[in-house]
Amino acid sequence: MKPLRIAHLYPRDLNVYGDLGNVITLRKRLEWRGFRTEVTAVEPGIPFDFSAVDLLFGGGGQNSGQSALVDDLLERGDALRRISAEGVPMLLICGSYQLFGREFAAAGRRYPGLGIFRATTTVRRQRMIGNIVVDSRFGQLVGFENHSGRTVLDPGQQSLGTVRQGFGNNGRTGDEGAVTGNTIGTYLHGPVLPKNPALADHLLLQAVRRRYDVDVLKPLDDELALRAATVAAARPQGRAVSIRPRRRRLHRLGAALRGL
Ligand code: GLN
């Protein structure tokens, strides 16, 4: 049996808060079931054949790093939109979720996104940080969020779920993430998949169904994963953190030095 091919989008530039753990989880859950896997990195400036991809993963990043990747990503836009429409499962976390929307606005500039999610993201001063719990069709999802971007879904764009604790897309509308076909975007880091095996298996089932015509995944013992999720869900809620105070401190420091 040929290996299942996982594409990892910009692993050097988009990889924060343990996002690499999602790729490890995908691989391990396949290998435990007897499938072989092959992970290939998509790196800026290097051509990549997306028609050979069975599952795609992208992690989070910094606003500046994301902005620098926009041109490279847009060049791959047609190929990515095509495989998304064909049903290739994809998981995009935080920074890459934002870039798969219609628009990403940061530092006074607006960048077009891939438009796979009908959603726009605007970066604001306050960061939304903390543990997050979401009700979704994959059951309760737990994770950790840390983002300054507020994502607003267009009318009709399906979300991943409803925030029970935390901020989610923007801290206001109560929704979290977005789902377009088999393409899922979310703010949940942590990484998200080790603690949320139902979400991992949903992605994997779509991939093996398309590739090998397999309709059922052998159950795994997820007891430890579910215990970790229960502990994470009970942790205190996050808070919005303003980055202003630090600036003020720097300003005061500057004024003090000028006064020397
Ligand atoms: N740079 C984005 C933001 O702060 C994404 C952050 C992340 O990926 N954690 O909104």
mmCIF file of C-alpha atoms and ligand atoms in Angstrom, residues 16-17 60-63 66 94-95 98 127 146-149 189, ligand 1:
data_model
loop_
_atom_site.group_PDB
_atom_site.id
_atom_site.type_symbol
_atom_site.label_atom_id
_atom_site.label_comp_id
_atom_site.label_asym_id
_atom_site.label_seq_id
_atom_site.Cartn_x
_atom_site.Cartn_y
_atom_site.Cartn_z
ATOM 1 C CA VAL A 16 3.807 27.994 17.284
ATOM 2 C CA TYR A 17 2.436 26.579 20.564
ATOM 3 C CA GLY A 60 0.034 29.411 13.396
ATOM 4 C CA GLY A 61 2.513 32.253 13.155
ATOM 5 C CA GLN A 62 3.343 35.859 13.839
ATOM 6 C CA ASN A 63 1.555 38.652 11.998
ATOM 7 C CA GLN A 66 2.219 35.636 7.872
ATOM 8 C CA CYS A 94 -4.696 30.300 13.734
ATOM 9 C CA GLY A 95 -2.259 32.125 11.402
ATOM 10 C CA GLN A 98 -6.529 33.580 8.870
ATOM 11 C CA ARG A 127 -4.469 39.707 22.288
ATOM 12 C CA ASN A 146 -3.333 33.305 21.549
ATOM 13 C CA HIS A 147 -4.212 35.717 18.782
ATOM 14 C CA SER A 148 -4.603 39.409 18.152
ATOM 15 C CA GLY A 149 -6.593 38.822 14.966
ATOM 16 C CA HIS A 189 -3.380 25.456 19.480
HETATM 17 N N1 GLN B 1 -0.595 36.339 14.072
HETATM 18 C C1 GLN B 1 -1.914 35.963 14.337
HETATM 19 C C2 GLN B 1 -2.581 36.721 15.450
HETATM 20 O O1 GLN B 1 -1.960 37.071 16.457
HETATM 21 C C3 GLN B 1 -1.933 34.485 14.578
HETATM 22 C C4 GLN B 1 -1.367 34.071 15.901
HETATM 23 C C5 GLN B 1 -1.187 32.604 16.026
HETATM 24 O O2 GLN B 1 -1.045 31.889 15.020
HETATM 25 N N2 GLN B 1 -1.146 32.152 17.231
HETATM 26 O O3 GLN B 1 -3.747 36.967 15.312
#
